PDB file of C-alpha atoms in Angstrom:
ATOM      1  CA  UNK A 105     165.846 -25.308  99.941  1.00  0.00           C
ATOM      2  CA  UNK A 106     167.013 -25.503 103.377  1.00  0.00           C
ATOM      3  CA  UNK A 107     170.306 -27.446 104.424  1.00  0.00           C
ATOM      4  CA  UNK A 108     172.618 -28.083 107.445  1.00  0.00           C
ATOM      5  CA  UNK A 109     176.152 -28.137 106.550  1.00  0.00           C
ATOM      6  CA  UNK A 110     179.121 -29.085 109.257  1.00  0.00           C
ATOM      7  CA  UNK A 111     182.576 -28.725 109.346  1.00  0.00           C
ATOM      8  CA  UNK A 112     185.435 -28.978 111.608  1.00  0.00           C
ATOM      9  CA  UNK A 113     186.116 -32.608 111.872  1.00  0.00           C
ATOM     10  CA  UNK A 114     189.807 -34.238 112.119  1.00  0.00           C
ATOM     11  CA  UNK A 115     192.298 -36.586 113.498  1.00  0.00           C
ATOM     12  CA  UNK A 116     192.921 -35.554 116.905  1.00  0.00           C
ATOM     13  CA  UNK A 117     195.044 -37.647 119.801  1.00  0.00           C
ATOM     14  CA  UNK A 118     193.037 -38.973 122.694  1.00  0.00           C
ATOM     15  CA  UNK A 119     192.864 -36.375 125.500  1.00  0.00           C
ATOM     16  CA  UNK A 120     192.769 -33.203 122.586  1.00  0.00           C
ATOM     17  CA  UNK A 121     190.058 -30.698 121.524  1.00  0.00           C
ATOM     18  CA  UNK A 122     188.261 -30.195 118.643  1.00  0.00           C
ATOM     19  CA  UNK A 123     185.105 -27.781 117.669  1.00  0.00           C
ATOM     20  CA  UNK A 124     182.208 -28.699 115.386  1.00  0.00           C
ATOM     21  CA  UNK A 125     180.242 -26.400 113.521  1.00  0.00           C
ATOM     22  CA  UNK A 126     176.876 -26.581 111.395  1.00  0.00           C
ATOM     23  CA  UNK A 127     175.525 -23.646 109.627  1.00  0.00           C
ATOM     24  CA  UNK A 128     171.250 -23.971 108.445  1.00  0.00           C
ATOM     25  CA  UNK A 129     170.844 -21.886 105.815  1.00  0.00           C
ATOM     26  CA  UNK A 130     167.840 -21.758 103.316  1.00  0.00           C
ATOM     27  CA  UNK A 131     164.626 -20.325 103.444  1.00  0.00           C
ATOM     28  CA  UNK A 132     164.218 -20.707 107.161  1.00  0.00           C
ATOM     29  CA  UNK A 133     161.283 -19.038 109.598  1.00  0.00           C
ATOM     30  CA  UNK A 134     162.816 -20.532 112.728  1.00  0.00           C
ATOM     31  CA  UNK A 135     164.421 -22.904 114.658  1.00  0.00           C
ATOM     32  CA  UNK A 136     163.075 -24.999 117.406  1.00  0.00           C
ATOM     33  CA  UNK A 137     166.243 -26.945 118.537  1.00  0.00           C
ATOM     34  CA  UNK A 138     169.750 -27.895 116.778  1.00  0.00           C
ATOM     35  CA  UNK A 139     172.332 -30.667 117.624  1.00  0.00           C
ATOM     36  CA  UNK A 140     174.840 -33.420 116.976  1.00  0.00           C
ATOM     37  CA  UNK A 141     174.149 -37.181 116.523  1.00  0.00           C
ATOM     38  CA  UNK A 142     177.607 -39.729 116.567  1.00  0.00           C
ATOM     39  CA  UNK A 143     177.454 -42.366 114.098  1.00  0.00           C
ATOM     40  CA  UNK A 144     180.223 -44.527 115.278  1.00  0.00           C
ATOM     41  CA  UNK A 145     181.542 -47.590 113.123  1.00  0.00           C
ATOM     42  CA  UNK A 146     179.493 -50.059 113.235  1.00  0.00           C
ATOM     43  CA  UNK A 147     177.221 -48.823 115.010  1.00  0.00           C
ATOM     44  CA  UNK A 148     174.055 -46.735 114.217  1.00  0.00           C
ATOM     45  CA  UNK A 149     173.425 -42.819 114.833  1.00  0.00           C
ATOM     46  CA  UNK A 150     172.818 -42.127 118.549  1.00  0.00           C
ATOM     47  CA  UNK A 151     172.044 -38.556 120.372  1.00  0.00           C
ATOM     48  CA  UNK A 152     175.234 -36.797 121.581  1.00  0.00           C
ATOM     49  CA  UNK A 153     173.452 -33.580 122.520  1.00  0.00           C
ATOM     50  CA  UNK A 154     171.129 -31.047 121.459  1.00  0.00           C
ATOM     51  CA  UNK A 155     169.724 -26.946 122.846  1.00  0.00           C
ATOM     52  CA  UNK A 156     166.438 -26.263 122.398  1.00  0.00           C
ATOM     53  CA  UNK A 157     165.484 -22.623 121.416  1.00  0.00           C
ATOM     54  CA  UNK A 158     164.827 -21.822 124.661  1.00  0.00           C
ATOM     55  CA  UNK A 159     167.841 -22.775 126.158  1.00  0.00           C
ATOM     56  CA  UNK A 160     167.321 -25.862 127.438  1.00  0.00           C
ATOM     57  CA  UNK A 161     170.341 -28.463 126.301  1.00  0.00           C
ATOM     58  CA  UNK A 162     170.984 -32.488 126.546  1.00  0.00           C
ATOM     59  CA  UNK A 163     173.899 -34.574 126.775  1.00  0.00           C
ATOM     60  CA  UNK A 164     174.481 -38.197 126.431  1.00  0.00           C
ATOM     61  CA  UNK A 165     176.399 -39.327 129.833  1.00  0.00           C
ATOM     62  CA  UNK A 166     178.998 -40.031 128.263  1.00  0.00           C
ATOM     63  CA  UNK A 167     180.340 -36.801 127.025  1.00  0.00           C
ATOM     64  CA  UNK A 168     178.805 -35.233 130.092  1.00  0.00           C
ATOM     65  CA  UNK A 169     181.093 -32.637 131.126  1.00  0.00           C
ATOM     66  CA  UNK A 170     183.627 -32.960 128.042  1.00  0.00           C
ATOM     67  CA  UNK A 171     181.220 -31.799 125.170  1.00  0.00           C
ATOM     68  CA  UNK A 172     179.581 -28.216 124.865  1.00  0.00           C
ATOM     69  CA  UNK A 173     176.553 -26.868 122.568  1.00  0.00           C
ATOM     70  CA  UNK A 174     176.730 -23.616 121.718  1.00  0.00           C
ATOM     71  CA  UNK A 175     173.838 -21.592 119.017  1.00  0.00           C
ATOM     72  CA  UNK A 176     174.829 -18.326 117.330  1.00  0.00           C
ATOM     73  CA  UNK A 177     171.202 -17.561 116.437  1.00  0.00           C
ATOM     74  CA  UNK A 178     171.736 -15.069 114.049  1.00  0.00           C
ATOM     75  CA  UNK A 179     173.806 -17.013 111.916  1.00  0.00           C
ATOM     76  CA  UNK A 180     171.883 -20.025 112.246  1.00  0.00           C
ATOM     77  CA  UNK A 181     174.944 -22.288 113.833  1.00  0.00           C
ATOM     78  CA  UNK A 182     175.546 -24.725 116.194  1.00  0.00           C
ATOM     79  CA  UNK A 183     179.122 -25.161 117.662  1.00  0.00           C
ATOM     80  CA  UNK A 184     180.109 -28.594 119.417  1.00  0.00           C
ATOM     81  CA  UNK A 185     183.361 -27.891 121.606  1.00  0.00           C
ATOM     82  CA  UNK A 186     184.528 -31.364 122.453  1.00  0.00           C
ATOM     83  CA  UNK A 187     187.416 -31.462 125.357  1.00  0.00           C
ATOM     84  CA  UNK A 188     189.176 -34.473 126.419  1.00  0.00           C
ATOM     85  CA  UNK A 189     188.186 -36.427 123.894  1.00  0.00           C
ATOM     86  CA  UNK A 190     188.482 -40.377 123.600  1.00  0.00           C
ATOM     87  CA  UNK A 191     189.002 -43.252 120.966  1.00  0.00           C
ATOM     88  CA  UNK A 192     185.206 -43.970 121.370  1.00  0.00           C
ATOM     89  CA  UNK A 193     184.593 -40.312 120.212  1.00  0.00           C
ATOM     90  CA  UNK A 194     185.704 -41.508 117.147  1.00  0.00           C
ATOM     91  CA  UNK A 195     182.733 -41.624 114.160  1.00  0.00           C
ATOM     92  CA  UNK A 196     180.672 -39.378 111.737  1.00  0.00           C
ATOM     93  CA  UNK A 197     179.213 -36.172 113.502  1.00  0.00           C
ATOM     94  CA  UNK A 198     176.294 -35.535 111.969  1.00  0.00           C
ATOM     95  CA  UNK A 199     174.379 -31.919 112.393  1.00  0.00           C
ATOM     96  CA  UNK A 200     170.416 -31.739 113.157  1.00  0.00           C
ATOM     97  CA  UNK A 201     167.852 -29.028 112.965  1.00  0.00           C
ATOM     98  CA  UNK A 202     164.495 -29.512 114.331  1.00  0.00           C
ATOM     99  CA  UNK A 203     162.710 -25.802 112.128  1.00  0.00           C
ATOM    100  CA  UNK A 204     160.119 -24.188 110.339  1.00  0.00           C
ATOM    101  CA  UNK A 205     160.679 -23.340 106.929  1.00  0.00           C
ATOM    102  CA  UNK A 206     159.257 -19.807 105.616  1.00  0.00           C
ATOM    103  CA  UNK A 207     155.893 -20.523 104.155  1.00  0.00           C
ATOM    104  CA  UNK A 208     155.315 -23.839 106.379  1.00  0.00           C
ATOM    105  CA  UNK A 209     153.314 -24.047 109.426  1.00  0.00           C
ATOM    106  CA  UNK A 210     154.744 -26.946 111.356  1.00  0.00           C
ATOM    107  CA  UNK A 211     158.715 -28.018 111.822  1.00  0.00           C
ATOM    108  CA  UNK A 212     160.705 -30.543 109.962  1.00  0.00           C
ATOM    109  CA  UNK A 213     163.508 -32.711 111.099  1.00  0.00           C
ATOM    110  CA  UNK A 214     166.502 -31.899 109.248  1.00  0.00           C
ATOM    111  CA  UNK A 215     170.261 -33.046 108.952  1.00  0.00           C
ATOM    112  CA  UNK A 216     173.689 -32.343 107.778  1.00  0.00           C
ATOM    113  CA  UNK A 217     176.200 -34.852 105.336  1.00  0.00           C
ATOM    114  CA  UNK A 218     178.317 -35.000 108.259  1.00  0.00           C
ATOM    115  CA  UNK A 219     181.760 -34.704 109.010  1.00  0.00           C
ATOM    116  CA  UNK A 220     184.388 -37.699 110.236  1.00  0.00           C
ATOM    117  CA  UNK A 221     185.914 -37.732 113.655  1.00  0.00           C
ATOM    118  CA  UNK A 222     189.098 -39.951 114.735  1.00  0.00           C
ATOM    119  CA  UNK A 223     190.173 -39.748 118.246  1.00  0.00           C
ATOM    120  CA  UNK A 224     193.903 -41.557 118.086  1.00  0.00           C
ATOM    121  CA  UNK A 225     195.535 -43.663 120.998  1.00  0.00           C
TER     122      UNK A 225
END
């Protein structure tokens, strides 16, 4: 059975660095695209950023030149380097895998327990 599984998450101070990590593992074919959804308190699970297999990444605006996705492809991980990071950063990270499991023909969504965040002032 295939699952996402993250670690890395802390207490950091506002203005510090922190890295993410989410490892698929599972009877896996391939992956189309992995990345990390915020689910900040009180408020539901929004899009921080996400690479596509070919390359091709996204980023909300406003981690825009603080956040980085990173793959290692043959370990089936995504990285999240977050720099400079705020009191809004603060939430649940939680890990997603857009893949094709071995056996299947088309992709299923997939995602991680997540792990906590809290950007101190």
């Amino acid at each position: 059975q295939v699952r996402l599984v993250e670690s890395g998450g802390g207490v950091v101070q506002a203005g510090g660095s922190l890295r993410l990590s989410c490892t698929a593992s599972g009877r896996i074919f391939s992956i189309g695209a992995m990345g990390w959804y915020l689910q900040a308190p009180g408020k539901k699970r929004e899009l921080v950023t996400n690479i596509t297999s070919s390359g091709i990444s996204n980023y909300a605006d406003s981690v825009k030149g603080r956040f980085t996705i990173s793959t290692d492809n043959a370990r089936n991980t995504a990285t999240l380097q977050m720099n400079s990071l705020k009191p809004e950063d603060t939430g649940v990270y939680y890990c997603y895998a857009l893949l094709v499991r071995r056996g299947a023909l088309t992709p299923d969504d997939y995602w991680g327990q997540g792990t906590p965040v809290t950007v101190s002032s």
